[in-house]
Short mmCIF file of C-alpha atoms in Angstrom, two decimals:
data_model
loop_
_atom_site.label_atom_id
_atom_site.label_comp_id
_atom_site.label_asym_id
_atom_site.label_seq_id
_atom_site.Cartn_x
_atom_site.Cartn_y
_atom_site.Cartn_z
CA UNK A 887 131.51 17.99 64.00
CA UNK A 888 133.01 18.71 60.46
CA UNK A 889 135.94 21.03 60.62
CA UNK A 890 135.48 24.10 58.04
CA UNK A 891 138.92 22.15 55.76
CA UNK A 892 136.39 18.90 56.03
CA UNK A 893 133.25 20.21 54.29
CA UNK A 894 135.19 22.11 52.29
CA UNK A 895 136.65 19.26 51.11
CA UNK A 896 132.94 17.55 50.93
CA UNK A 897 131.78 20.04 49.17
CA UNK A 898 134.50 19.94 46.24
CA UNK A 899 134.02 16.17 45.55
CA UNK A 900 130.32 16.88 45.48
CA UNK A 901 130.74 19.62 43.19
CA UNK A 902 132.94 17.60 41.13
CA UNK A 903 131.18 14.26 40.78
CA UNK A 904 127.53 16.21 40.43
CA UNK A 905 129.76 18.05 37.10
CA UNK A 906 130.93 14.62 35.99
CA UNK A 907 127.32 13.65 36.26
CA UNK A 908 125.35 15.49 34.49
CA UNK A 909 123.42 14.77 31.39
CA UNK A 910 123.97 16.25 27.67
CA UNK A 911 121.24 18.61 28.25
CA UNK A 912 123.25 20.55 31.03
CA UNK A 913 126.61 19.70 29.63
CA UNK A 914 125.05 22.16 26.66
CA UNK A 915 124.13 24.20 29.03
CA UNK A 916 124.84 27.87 28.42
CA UNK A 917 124.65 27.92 25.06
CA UNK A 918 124.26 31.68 25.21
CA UNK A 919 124.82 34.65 28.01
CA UNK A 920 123.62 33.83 31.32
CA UNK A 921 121.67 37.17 32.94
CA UNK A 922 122.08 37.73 36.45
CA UNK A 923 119.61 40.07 37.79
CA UNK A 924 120.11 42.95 40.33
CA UNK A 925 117.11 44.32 42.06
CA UNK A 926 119.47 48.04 42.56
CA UNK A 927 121.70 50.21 40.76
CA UNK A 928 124.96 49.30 40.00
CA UNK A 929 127.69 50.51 42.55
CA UNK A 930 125.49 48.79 45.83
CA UNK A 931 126.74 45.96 47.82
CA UNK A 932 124.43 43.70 45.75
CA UNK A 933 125.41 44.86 42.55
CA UNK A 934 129.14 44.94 43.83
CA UNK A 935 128.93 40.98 44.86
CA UNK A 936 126.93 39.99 41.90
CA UNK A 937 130.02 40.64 39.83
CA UNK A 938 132.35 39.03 41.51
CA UNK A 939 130.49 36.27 41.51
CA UNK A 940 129.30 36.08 37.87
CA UNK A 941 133.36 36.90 36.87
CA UNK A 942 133.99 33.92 38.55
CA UNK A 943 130.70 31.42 37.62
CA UNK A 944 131.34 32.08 33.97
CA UNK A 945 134.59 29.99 34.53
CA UNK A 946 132.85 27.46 36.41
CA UNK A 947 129.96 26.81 34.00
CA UNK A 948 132.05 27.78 30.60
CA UNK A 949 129.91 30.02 29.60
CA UNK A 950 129.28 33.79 29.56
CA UNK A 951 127.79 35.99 32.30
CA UNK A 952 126.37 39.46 32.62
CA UNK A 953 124.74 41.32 35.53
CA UNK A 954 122.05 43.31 34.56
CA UNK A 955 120.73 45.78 36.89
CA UNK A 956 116.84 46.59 37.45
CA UNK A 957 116.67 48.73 40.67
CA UNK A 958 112.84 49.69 41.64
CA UNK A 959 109.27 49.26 43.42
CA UNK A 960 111.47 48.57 46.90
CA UNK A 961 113.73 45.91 44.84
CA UNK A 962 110.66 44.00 43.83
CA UNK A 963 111.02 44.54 39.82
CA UNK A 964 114.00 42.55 39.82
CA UNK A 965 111.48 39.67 41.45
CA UNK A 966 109.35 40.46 38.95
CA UNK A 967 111.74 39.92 35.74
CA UNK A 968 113.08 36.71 37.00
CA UNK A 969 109.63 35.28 37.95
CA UNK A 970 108.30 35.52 34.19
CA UNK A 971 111.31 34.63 32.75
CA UNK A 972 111.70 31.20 31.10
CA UNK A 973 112.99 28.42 33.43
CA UNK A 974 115.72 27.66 31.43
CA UNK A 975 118.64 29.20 33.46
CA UNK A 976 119.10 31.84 30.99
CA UNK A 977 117.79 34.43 33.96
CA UNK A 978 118.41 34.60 37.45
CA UNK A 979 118.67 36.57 40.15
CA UNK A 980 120.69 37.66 42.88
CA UNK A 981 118.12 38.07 46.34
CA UNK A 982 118.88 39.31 49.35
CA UNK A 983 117.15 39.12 52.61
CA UNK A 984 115.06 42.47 51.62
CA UNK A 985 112.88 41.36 48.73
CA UNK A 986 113.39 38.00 49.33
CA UNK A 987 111.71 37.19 52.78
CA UNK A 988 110.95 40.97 53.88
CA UNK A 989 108.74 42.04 51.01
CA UNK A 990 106.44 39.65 51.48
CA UNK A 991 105.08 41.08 54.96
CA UNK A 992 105.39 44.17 53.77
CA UNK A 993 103.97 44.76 50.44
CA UNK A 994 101.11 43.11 48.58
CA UNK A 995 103.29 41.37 46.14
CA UNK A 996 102.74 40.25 42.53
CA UNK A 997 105.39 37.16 42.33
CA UNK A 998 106.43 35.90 45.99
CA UNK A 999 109.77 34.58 45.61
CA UNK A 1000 108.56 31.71 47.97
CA UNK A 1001 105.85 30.33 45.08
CA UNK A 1002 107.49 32.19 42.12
CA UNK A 1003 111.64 31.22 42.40
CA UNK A 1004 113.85 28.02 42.56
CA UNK A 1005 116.66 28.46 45.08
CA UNK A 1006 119.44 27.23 43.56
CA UNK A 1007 122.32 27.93 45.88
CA UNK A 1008 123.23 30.59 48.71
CA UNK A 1009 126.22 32.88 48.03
CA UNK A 1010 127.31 34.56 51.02
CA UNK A 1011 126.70 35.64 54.92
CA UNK A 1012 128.02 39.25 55.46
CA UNK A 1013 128.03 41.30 58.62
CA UNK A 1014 127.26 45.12 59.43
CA UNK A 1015 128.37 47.82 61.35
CA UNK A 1016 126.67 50.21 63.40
CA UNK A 1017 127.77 53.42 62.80
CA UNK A 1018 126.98 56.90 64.57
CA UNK A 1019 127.41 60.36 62.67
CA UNK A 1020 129.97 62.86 64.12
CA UNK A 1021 126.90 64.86 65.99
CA UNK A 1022 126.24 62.10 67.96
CA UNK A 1023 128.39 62.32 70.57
CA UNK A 1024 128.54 58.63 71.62
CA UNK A 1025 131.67 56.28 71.70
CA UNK A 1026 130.15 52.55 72.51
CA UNK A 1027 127.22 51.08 71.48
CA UNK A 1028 126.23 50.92 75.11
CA UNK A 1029 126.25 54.67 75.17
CA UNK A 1030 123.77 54.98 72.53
CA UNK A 1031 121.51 52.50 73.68
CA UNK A 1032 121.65 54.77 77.20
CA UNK A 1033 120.91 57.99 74.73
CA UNK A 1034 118.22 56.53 72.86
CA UNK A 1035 116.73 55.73 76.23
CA UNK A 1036 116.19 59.21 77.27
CA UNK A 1037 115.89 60.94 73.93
CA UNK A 1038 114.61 59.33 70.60
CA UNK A 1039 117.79 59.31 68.23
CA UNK A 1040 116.26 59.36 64.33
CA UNK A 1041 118.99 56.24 62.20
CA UNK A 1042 118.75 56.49 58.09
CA UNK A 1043 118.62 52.79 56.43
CA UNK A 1044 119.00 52.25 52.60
CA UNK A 1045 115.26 51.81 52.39
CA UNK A 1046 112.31 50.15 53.61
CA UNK A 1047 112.75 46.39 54.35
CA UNK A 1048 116.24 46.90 53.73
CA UNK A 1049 118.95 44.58 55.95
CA UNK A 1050 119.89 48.30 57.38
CA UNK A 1051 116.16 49.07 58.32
CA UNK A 1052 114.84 45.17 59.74
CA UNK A 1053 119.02 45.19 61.49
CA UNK A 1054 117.95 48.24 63.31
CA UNK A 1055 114.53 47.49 64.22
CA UNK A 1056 115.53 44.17 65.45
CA UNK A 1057 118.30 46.05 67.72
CA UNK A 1058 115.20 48.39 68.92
CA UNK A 1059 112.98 45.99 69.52
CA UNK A 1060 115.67 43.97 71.96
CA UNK A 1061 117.01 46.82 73.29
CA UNK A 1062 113.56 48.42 74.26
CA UNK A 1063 114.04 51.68 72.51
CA UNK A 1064 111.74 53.65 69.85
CA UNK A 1065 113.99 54.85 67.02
CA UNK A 1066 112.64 56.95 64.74
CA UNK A 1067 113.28 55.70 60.98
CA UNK A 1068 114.06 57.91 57.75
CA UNK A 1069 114.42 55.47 54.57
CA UNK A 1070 117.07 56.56 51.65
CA UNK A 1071 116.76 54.99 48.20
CA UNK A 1072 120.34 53.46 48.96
CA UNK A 1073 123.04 53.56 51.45
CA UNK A 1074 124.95 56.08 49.38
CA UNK A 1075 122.19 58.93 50.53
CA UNK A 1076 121.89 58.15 53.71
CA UNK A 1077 125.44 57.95 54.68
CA UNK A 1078 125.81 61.70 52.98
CA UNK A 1079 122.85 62.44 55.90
CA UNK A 1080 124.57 60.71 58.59
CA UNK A 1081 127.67 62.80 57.71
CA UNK A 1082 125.79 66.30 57.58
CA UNK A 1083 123.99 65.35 60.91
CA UNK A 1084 120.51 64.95 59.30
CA UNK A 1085 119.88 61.12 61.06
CA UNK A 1086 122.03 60.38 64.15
CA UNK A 1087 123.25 56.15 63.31
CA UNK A 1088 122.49 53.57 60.75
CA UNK A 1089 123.62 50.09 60.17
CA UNK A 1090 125.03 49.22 57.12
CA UNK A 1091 127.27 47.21 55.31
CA UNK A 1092 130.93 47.42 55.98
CA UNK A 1093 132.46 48.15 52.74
CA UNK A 1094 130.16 51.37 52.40
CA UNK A 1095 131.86 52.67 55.60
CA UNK A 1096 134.90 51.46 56.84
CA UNK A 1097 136.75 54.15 54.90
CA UNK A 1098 135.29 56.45 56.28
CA UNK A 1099 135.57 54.71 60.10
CA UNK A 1100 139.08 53.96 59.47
CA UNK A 1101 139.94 57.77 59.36
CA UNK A 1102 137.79 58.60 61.86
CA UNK A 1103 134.90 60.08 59.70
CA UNK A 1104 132.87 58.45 61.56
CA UNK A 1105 132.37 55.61 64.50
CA UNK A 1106 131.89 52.07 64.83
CA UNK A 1107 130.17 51.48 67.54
CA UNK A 1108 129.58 47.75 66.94
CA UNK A 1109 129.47 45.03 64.02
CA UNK A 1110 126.17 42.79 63.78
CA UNK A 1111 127.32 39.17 63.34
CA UNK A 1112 128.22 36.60 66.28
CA UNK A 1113 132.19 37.20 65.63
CA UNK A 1114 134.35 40.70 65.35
CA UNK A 1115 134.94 41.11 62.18
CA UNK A 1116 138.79 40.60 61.39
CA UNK A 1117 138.98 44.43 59.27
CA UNK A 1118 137.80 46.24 62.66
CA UNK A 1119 139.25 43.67 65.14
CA UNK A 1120 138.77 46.53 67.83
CA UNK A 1121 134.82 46.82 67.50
CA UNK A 1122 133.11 44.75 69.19
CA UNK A 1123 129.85 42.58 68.48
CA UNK A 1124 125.99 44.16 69.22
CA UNK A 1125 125.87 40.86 71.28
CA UNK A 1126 128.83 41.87 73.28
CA UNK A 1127 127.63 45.31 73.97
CA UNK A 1128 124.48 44.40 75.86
CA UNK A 1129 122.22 43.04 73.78
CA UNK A 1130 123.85 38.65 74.21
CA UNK A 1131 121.10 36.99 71.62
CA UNK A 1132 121.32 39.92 69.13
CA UNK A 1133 122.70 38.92 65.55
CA UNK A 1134 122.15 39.99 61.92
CA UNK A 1135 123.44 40.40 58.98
CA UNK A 1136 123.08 40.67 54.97
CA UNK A 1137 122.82 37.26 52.80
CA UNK A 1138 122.92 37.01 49.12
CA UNK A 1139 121.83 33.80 47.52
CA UNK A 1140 121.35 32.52 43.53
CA UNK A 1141 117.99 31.95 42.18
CA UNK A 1142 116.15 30.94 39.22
CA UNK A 1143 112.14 31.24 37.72
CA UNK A 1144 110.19 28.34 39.28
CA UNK A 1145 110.22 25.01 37.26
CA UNK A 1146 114.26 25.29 36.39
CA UNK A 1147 115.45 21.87 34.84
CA UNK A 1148 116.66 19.80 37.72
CA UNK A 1149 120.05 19.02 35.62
CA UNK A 1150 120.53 23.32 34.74
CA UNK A 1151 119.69 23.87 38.48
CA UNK A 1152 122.18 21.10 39.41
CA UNK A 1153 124.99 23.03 37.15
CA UNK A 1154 124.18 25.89 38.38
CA UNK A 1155 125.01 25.00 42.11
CA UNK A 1156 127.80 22.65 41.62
CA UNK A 1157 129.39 26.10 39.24
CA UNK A 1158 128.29 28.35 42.46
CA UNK A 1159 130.12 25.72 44.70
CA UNK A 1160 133.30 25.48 42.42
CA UNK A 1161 132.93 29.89 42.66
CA UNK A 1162 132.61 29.70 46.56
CA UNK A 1163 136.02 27.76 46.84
CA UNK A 1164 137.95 30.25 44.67
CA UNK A 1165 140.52 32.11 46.79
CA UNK A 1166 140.03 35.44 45.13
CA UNK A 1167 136.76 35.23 45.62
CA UNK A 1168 136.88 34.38 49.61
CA UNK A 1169 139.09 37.03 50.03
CA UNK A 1170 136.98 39.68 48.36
CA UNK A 1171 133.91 38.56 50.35
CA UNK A 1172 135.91 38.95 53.87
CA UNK A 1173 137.03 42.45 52.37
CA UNK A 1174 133.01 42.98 52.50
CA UNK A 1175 132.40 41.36 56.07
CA UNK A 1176 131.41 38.58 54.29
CA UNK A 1177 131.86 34.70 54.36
CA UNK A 1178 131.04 31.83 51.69
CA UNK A 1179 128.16 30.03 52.13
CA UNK A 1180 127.13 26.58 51.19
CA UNK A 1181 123.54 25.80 51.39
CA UNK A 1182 122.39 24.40 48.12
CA UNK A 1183 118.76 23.61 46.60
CA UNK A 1184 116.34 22.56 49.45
CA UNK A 1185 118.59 23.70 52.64
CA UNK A 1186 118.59 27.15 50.79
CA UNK A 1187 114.94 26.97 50.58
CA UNK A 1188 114.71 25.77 54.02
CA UNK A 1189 117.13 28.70 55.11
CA UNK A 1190 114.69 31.19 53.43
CA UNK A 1191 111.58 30.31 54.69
CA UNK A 1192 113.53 30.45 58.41
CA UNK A 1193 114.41 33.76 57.77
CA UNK A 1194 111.35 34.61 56.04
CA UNK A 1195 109.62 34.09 59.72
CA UNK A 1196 112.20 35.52 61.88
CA UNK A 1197 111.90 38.79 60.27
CA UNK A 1198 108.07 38.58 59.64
CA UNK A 1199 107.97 38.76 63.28
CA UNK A 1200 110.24 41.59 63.77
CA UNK A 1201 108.09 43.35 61.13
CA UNK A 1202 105.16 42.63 63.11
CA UNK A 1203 105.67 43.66 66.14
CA UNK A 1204 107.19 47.05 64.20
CA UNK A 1205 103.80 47.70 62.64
CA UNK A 1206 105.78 48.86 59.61
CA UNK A 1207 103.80 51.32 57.60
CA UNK A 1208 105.24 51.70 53.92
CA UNK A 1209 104.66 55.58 52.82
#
């Protein structure tokens, strides 16, 4: 088995002889601002990794790069932009999990990323936290699980087909409990619910609560991923709590419109590789929960369509109804 220094290592000569490699049309390549879409307001977890990352590609690629945000229609305009964009590599997209492989069992879609986007590189891997609102009067995940058994307890998740939302009906669904589900239009909202007792728990990302867990606001009852997470070393995992095959989390990944030039796409990913070796970078992402990822072109693609029917089924069985 590789260790993590090995493929690291793999990964920068790759990175560094696919640069060396490339012909004039991507050595040109951005001749102009690069646009990276985000499919939700500015001030999210996807708009807060976006720019990181695009600080960080522009020096990679030697070229300029803004994040532009278009939020709406359940993160599915952002989809939309990228998809009837120009292939040219002039405007991409940031997808998570949500739009990216949710969506499509969920809403009758105009572009499906699956037919309508190049995957050009995976960004990141981050974990969540379940969380429980000072009402609920619960200190381990095991005691809510017990609660929810004999009483339904109502979570909030930062919308429909959000990680929060599919996270938490994946965790009902294994743990044999009907939650009741009240969608926000961002975590923002329905962490100012969880606070006034309005929802009892949600799952969410870590850097939109561990303020507020840190100082007792409120209570970590357990992160998502298959590993504590090093910021709340004294949490333990879902998988630890009860539930041993449980895992999820929130993934961000670059894409482009369908039909990119293989030599533009091949910039692109060696520039996302050079990004995901930069220490500042790694050490903002495990501030987040987060870890670099390095699945590039078709193992992205493959990763996607994995995910794509791992949640479909969760969906399914759910029954999800979108209001």
């Amino acid at each position: 088995m590789l260790t993590f220094t090995r493929r690291v290592m793999l990964g920068v000569t790759a990175a560094t002889l696919a640069l060396s490699t490339l012909p004039a049309m991507a050595q040109d390549y951005p001749s102009k601002p690069v646009t990276i879409v985000v499919s939700y307001a500015a001030g999210g977890g996807t708009d807060a990794i976006a720019r990181v990352f695009a600080a960080r590609l522009e020096k990679a690629i030697g070229g300029r790069v803004i994040v532009e945000n278009r939020p709406g229609a359940a993160a599915n305009m952002g989809t939309d932009v990228v998809a009837k964009a120009d292939p040219d590599g002039y405007t991409l997209l940031i997808g998570n999990q949500g739009p990216m492989v949710v969506n499509p069992h969920i809403f009758k879609l105009r572009n499906d990323p699956a037919e309508t986007l190049d995957p050009i590189a995976m960004i990141a891997d981050a974990q969540l936290v379940v969380v429980a609102g000072p009402s609920l009067q619960v200190n381990s995940m095991q005691e809510l699980l017990e609660k929810a058994k004999q009483d339904q307890l109502v979570y909030g998740s930062a919308g429909n087909a959000s990680a929060s939302h599919v996270a938490t009906l994946l965790l009902g669904q294994m743990a044999g409990i009907k939650l009741k589900h009240v969608p926000y239009k961002g975590a923002g909202p329905a962490i100012n619910d969880l606070l006034g007792g309005h929802v009892d728990f949600m799952v969410t990302t870590v850097p939109s609560v561990i303020g507020l867990v840190q100082d007792g606001t409120l209570k970590a009852l357990a992160v998502t991923g298959k590993e504590r997470f090093e910021a709340l070393p004294d949490v333990p995992t879902v998988a630890e709590s009860g539930l041993p095959e449980y895992s999820a989390s929130a993934w961000y990944g670059l894409l482009g419109p369908k039909g990119l030039p293989e030599d533009v796409r091949a910039k692109l990913a060696a520039g996302t590789e050079e990004t995901l070796r930069d220490p500042a970078f790694i050490e903002s992402l495990q501030k987040d929960g987060g870890v670099p990822s390095h699945l590039v072109g078709q193992d992205f693609a493959d990763f996607m369509a994995a995910e794509r029917a791992r949640w479909g089924e969760v969906v399914k069985a759910a029954d999800i109804k979108v209001e």
